[in-house]
PDB file of C-alpha atoms in Angstrom:
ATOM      1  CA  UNK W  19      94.185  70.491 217.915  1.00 59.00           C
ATOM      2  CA  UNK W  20      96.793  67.773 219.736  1.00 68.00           C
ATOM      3  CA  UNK W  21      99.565  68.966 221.165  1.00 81.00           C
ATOM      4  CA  UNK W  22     101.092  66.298 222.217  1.00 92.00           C
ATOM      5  CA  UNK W  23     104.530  66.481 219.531  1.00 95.00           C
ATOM      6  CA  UNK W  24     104.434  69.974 220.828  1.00 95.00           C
ATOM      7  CA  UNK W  25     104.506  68.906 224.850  1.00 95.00           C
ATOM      8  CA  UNK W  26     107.162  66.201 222.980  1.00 96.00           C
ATOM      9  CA  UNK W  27     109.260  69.185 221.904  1.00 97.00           C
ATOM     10  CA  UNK W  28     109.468  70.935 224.839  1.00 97.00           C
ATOM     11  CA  UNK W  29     110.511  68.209 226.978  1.00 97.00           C
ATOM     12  CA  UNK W  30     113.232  66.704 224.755  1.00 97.00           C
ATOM     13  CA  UNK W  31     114.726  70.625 224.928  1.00 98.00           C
ATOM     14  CA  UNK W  32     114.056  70.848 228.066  1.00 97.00           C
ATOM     15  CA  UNK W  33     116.239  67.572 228.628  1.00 98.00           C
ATOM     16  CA  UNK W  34     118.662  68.417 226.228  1.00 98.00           C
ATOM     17  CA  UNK W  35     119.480  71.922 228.671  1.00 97.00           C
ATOM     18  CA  UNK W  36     119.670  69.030 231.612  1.00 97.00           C
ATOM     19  CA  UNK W  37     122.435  68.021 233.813  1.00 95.00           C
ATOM     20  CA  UNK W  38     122.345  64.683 232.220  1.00 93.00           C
ATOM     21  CA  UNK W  39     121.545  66.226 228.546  1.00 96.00           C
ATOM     22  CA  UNK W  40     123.693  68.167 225.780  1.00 97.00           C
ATOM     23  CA  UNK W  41     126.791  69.782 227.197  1.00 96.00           C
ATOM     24  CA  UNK W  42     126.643  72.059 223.824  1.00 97.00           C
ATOM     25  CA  UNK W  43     122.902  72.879 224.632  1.00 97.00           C
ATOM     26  CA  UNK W  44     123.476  73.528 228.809  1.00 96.00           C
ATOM     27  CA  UNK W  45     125.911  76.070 228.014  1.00 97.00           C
ATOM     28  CA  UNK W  46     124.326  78.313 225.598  1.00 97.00           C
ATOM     29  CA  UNK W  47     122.931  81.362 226.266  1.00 97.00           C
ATOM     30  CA  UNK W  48     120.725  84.233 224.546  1.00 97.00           C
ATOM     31  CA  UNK W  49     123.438  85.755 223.337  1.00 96.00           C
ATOM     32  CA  UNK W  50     125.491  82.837 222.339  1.00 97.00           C
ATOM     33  CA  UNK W  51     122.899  81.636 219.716  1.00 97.00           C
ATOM     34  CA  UNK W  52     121.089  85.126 218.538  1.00 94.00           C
ATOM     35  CA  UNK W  53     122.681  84.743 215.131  1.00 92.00           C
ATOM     36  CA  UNK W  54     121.293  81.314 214.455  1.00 96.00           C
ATOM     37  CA  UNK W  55     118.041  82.880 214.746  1.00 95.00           C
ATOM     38  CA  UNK W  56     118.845  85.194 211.441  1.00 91.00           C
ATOM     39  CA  UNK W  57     120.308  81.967 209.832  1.00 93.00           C
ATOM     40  CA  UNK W  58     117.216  80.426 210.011  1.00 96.00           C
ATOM     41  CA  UNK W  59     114.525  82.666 209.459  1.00 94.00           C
ATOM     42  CA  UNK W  60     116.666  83.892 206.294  1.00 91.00           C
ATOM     43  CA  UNK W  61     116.374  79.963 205.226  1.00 95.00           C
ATOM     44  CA  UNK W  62     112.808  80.022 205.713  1.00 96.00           C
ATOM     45  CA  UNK W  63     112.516  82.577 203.433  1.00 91.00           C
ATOM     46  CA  UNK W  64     114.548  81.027 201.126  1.00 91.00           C
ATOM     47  CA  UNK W  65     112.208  77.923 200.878  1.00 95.00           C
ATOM     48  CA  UNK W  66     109.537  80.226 200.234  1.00 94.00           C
ATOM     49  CA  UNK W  67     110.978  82.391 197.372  1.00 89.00           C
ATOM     50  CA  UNK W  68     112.139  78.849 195.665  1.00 91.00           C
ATOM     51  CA  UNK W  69     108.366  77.861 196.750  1.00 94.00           C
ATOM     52  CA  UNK W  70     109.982  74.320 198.345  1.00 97.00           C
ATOM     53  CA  UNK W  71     107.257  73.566 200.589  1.00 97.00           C
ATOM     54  CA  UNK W  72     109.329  70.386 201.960  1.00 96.00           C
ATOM     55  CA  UNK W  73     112.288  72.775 202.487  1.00 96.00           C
ATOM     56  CA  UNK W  74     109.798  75.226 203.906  1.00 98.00           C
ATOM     57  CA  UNK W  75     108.550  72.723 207.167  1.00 97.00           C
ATOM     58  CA  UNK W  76     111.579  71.467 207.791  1.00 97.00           C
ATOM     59  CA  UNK W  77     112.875  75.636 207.851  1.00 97.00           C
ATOM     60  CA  UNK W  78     110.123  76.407 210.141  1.00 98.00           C
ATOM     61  CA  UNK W  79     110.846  73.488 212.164  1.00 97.00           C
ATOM     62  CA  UNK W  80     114.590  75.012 212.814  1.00 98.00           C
ATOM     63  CA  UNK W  81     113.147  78.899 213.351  1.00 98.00           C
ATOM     64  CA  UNK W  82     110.145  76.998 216.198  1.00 98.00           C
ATOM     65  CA  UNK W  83     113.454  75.452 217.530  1.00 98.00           C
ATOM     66  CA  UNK W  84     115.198  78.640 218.004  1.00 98.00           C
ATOM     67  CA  UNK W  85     112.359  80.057 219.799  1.00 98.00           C
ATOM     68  CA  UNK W  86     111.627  76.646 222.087  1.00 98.00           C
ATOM     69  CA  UNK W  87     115.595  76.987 223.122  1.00 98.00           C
ATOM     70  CA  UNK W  88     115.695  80.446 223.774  1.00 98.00           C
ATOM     71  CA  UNK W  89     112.096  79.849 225.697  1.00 98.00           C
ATOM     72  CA  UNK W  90     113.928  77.049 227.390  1.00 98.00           C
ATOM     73  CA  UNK W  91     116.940  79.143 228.488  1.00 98.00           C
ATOM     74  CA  UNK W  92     115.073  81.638 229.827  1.00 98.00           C
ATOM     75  CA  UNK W  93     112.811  79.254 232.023  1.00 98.00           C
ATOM     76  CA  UNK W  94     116.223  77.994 233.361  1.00 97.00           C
ATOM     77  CA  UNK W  95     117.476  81.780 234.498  1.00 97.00           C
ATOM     78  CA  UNK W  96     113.726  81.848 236.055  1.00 97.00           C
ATOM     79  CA  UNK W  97     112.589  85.149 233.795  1.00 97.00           C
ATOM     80  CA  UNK W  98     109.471  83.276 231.426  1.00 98.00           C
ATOM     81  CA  UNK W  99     108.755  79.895 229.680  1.00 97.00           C
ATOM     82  CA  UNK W 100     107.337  78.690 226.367  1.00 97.00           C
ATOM     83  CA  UNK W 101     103.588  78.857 227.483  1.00 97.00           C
ATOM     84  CA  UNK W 102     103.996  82.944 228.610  1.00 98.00           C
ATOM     85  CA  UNK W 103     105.393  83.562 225.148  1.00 98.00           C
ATOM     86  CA  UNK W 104     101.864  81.821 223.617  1.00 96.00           C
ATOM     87  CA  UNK W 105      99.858  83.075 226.077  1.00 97.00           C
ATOM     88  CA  UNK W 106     101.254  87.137 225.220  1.00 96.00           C
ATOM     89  CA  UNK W 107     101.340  85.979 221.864  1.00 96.00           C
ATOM     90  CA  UNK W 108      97.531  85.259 221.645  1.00 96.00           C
ATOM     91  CA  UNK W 109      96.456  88.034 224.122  1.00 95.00           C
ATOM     92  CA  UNK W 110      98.268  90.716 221.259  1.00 93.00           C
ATOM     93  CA  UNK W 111      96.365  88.847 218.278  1.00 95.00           C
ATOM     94  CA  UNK W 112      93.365  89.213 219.823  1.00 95.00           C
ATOM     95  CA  UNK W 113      93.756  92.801 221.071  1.00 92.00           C
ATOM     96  CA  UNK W 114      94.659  93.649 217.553  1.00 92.00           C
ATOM     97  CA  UNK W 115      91.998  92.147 215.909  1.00 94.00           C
ATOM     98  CA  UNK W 116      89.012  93.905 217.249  1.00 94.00           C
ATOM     99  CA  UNK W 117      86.886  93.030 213.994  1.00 93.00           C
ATOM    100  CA  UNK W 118      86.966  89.477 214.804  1.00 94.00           C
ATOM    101  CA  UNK W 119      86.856  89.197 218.098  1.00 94.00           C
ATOM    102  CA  UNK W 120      84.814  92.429 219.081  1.00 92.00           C
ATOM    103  CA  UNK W 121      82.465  94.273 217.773  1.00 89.00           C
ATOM    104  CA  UNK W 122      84.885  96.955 215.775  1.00 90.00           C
ATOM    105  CA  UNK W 123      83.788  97.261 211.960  1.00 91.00           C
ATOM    106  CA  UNK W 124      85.991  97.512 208.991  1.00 90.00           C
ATOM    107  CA  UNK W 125      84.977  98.097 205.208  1.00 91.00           C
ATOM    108  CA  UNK W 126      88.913  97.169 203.797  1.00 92.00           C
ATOM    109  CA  UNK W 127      92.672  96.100 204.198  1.00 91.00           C
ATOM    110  CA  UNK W 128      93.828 100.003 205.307  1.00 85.00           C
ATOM    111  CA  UNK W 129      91.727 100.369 208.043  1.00 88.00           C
ATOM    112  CA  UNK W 130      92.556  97.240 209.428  1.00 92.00           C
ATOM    113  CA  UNK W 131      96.244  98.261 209.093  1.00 87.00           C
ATOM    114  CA  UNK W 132      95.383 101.374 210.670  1.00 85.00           C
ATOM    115  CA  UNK W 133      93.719  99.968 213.646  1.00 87.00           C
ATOM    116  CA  UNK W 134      96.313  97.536 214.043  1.00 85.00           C
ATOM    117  CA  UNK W 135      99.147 100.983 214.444  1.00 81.00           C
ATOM    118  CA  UNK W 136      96.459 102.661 216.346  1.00 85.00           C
ATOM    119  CA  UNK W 137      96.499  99.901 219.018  1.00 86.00           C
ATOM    120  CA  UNK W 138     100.221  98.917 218.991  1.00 82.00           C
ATOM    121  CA  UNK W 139     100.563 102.709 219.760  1.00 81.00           C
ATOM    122  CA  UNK W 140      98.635 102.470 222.657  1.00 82.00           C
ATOM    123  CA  UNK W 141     100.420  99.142 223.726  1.00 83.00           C
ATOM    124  CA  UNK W 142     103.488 100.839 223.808  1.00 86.00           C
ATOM    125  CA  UNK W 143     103.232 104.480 225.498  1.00 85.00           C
ATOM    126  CA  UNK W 144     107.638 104.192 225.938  1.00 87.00           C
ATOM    127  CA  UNK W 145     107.634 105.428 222.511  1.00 84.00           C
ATOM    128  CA  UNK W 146     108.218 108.777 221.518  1.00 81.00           C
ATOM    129  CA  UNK W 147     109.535 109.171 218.089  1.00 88.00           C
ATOM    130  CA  UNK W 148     107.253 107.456 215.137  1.00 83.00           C
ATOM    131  CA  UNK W 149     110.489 105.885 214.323  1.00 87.00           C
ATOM    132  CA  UNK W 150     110.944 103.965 217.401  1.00 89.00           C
ATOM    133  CA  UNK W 151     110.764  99.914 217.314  1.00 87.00           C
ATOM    134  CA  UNK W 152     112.635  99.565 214.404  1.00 88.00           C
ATOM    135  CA  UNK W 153     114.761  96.629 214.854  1.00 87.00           C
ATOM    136  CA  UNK W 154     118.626  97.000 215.131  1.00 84.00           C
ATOM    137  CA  UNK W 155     119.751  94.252 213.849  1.00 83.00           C
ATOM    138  CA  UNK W 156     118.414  93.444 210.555  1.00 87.00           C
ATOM    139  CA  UNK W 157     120.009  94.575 207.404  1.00 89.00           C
ATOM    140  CA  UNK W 158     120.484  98.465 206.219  1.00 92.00           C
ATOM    141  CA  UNK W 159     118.295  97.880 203.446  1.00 93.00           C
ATOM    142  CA  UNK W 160     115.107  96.521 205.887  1.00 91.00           C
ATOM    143  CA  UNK W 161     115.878  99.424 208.128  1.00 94.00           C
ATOM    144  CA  UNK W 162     115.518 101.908 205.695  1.00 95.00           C
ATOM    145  CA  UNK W 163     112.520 100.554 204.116  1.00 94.00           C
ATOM    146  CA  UNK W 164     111.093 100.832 207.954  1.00 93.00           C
ATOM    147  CA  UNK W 165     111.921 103.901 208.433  1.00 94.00           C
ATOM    148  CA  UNK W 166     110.633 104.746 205.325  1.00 95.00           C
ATOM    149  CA  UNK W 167     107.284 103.556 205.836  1.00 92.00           C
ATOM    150  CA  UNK W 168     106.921 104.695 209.211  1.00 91.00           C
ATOM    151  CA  UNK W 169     107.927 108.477 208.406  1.00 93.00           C
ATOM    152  CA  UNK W 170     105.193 108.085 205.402  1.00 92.00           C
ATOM    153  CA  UNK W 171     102.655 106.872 208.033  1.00 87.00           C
ATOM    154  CA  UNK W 172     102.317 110.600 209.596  1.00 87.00           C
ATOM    155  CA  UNK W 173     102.752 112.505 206.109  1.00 91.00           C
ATOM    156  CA  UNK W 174     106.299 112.818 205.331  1.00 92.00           C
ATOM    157  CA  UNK W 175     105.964 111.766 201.403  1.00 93.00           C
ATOM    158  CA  UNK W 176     106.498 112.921 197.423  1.00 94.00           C
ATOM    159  CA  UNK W 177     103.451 113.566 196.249  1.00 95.00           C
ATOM    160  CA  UNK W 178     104.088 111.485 192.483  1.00 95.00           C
ATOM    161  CA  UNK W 179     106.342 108.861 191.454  1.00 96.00           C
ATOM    162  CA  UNK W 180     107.996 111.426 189.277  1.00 96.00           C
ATOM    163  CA  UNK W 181     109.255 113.445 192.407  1.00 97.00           C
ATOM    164  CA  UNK W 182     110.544 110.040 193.395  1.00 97.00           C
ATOM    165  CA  UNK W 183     112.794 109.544 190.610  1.00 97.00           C
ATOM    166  CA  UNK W 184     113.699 113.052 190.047  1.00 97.00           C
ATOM    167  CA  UNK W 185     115.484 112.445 193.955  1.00 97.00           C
ATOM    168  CA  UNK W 186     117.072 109.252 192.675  1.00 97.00           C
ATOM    169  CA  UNK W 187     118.648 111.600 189.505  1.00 97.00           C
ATOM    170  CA  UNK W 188     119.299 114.360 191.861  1.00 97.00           C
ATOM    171  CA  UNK W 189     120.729 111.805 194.767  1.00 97.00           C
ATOM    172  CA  UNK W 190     122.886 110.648 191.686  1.00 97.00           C
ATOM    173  CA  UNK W 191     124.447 113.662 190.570  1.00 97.00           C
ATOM    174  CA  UNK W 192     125.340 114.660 194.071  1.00 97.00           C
ATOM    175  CA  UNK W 193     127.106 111.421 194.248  1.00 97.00           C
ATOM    176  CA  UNK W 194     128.830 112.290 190.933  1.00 97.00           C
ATOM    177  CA  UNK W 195     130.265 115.343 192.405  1.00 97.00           C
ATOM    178  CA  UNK W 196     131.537 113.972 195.490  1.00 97.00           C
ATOM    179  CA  UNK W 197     135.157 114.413 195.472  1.00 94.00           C
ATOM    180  CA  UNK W 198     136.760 112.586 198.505  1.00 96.00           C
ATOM    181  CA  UNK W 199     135.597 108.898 200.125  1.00 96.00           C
ATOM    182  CA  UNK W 200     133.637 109.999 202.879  1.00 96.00           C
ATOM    183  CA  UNK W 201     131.295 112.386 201.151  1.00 97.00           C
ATOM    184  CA  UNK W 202     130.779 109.096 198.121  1.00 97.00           C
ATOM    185  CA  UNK W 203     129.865 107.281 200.439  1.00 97.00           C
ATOM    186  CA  UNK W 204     127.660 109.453 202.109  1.00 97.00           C
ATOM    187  CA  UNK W 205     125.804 110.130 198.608  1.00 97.00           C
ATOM    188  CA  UNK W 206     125.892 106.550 197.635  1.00 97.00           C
ATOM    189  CA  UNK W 207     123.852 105.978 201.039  1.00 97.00           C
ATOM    190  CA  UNK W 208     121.289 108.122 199.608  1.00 97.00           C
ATOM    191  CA  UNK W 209     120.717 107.065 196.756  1.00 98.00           C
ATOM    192  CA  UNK W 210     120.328 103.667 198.068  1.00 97.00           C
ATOM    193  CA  UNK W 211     117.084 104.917 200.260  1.00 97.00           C
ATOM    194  CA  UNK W 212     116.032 107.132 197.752  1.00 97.00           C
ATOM    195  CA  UNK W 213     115.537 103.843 195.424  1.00 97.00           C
ATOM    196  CA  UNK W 214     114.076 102.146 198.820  1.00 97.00           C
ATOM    197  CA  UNK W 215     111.562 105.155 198.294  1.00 97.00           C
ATOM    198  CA  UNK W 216     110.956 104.247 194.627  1.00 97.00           C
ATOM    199  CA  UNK W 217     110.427 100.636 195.075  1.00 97.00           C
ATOM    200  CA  UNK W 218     107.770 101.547 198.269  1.00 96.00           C
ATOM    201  CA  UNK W 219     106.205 103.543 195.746  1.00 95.00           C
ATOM    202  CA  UNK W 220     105.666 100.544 193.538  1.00 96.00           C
ATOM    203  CA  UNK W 221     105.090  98.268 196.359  1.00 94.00           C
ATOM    204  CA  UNK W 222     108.000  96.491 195.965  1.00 96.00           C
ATOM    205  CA  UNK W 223     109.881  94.855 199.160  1.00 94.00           C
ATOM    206  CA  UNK W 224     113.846  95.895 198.204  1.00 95.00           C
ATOM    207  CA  UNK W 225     114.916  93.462 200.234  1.00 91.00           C
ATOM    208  CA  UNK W 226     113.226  90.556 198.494  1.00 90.00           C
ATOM    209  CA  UNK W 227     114.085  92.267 195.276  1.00 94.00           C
ATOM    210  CA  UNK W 228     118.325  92.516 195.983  1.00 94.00           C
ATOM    211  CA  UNK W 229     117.909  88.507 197.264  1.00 90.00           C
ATOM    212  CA  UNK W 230     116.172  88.046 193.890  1.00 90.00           C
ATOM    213  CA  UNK W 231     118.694  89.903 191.506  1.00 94.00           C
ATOM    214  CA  UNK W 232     121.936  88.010 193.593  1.00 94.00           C
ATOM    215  CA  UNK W 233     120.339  84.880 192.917  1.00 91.00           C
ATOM    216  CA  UNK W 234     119.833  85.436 189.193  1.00 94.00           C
ATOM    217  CA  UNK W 235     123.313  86.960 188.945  1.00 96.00           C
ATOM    218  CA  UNK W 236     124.468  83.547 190.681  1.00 95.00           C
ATOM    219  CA  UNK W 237     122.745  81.203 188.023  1.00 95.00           C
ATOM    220  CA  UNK W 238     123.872  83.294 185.437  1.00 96.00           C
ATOM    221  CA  UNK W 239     127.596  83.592 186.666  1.00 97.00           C
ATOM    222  CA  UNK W 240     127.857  79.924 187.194  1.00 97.00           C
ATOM    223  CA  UNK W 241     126.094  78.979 183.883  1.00 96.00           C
ATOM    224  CA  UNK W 242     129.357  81.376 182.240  1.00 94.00           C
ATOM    225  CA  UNK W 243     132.049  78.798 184.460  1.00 96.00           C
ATOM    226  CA  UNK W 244     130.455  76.272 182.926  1.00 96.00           C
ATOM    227  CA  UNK W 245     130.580  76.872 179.590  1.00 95.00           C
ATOM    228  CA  UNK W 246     133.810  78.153 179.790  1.00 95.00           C
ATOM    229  CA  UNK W 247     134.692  75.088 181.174  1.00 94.00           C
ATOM    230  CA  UNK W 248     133.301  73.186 178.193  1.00 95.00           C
ATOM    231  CA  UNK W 249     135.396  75.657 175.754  1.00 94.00           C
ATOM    232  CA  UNK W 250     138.322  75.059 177.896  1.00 95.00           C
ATOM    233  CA  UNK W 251     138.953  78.966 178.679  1.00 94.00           C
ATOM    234  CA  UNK W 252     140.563  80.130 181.554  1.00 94.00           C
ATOM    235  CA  UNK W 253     138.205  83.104 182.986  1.00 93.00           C
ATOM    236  CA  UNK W 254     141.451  85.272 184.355  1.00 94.00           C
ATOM    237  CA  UNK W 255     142.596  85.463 180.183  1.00 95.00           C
ATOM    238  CA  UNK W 256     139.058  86.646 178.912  1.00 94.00           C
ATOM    239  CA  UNK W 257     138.582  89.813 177.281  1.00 95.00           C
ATOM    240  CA  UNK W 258     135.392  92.516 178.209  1.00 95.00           C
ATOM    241  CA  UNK W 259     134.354  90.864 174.615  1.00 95.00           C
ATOM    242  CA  UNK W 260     134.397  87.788 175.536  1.00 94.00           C
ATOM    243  CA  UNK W 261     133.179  87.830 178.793  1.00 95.00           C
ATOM    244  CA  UNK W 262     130.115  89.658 177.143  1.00 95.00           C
ATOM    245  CA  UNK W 263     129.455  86.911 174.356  1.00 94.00           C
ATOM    246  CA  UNK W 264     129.660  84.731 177.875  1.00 95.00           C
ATOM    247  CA  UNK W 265     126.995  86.648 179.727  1.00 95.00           C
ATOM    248  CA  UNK W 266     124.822  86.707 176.974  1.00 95.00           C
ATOM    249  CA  UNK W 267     124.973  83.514 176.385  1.00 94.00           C
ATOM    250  CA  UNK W 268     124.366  82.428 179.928  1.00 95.00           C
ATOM    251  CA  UNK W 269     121.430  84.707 180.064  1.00 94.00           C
ATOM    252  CA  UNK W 270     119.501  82.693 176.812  1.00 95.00           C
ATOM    253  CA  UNK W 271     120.614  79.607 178.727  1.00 94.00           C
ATOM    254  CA  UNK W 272     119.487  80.349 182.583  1.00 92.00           C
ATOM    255  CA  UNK W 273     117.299  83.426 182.095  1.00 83.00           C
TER     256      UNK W 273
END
């Protein structure tokens, strides 16, 4: 495999963070550009779920940057460089993969995931509670579908579907008889990770699911300002009728 556009990559960064290169670049630090790595990653993902493959390299292209900047930033403060991220990187892929590159035998999918926890356990002794690692700065909803697949992981789990729903209903009515803003909120909170629960149970990733549904709800919303537009109504006049007939009619259009 060349690497020579990699080697190309590095160096115009590594110029870029120069005393004769970007003044924007020189002065950033891990902290200063942590949120551009979300951006990104969340608009690789994007490309993905549209399946826009052009989108998609050119996406990946701005999440490798991320990590070739913050590589670069860190080789300036003298802590590691580009080539110790690969080189952990690989080391970790190979230490978790013992059934291609050792002698460890598997017969399916599960017990390669559980080898894979077995030996991430053992990489990190630090951790105490099954529920350590999860990351705190992705989104509620990712965090509670961690959590709840971790806590699953040592037992902690309905034993049907049906016990699964019958939480969301009871979650539900809890929330019904809340009577001040603190304990609604509370209850709403669980029944948001009790649905988490139901949508592990059908293997369903809730995150992916919410990006899906606000996406359809955008088509569908937009598809209703346009034909109002064509009608010539103004949306702040509209009746719950008519901004039904709209819906509806936005939802034959769009899907």
């Amino acid at each position: 495999m060349e690497t020579k556009n990699i080697e190309a990559l590095l160096n115009t960064i590594k110029i870029l963070r120069s005393e004769n290169g970007c003044k924007w670049d020189r002065e950033q630090t891990h902290q200063s550009i942590r949120q551009n790595m979300l951006e990104e990653a969340y608009e690789a993902v994007d490309a993905i779920n549209d399946n826009d493959i052009k989108h998609l390299k050119e996406e990946l292209g701005d999440v490798l940057l991320q990590v070739v900047l913050h590589a670069q930033i860190a080789d300036d403060n003298g802590e590691f460089n580009f080539e110790d991220i690969a080189e952990e990187l690989n080391k970790k892929l190979i230490h978790r993969h013992p059934h291609v590159f050792s002698n460890v035998k598997v017969n399916n999918v599960d017990e390669i995931l559980s080898n894979w926890d077995k030996l991430k356990k053992e990489e990190k002794p630090h951790r105490k509670s099954v529920l350590d690692g999860i990351s705190k700065a992705q989104s509620a909803l990712m965090t509670a579908q961690k959590l709840s697949k971790k806590a699953v992981k040592v037992g902690f789990e309905w034993e049907s579907e049906e016990d699964v729903l019958n939480c969301v209903k009871g979650e539900l009515e809890e929330f019904l008889c809340a009577d001040n803003f603190d304990d609604k909120e509370m209850e709403f909170g669980d029944i948001l990770f009790a649905l988490v629960n139901l949508a592990r149970w059908n293997k369903i990733d809730s995150e992916q699911a919410l990006i899906r549904a606000n996406k359809k709800f955008e088509k569908r919303f937009r598809k209703m300002e346009e034909i109002a537009k064509e009608k010539e109504l103004v949306l702040e006049e509209l009746s719950l009728i008519e901004w039904d007939n709209l819906w509806k009619k936005a939802k034959g259009e769009v899907g």
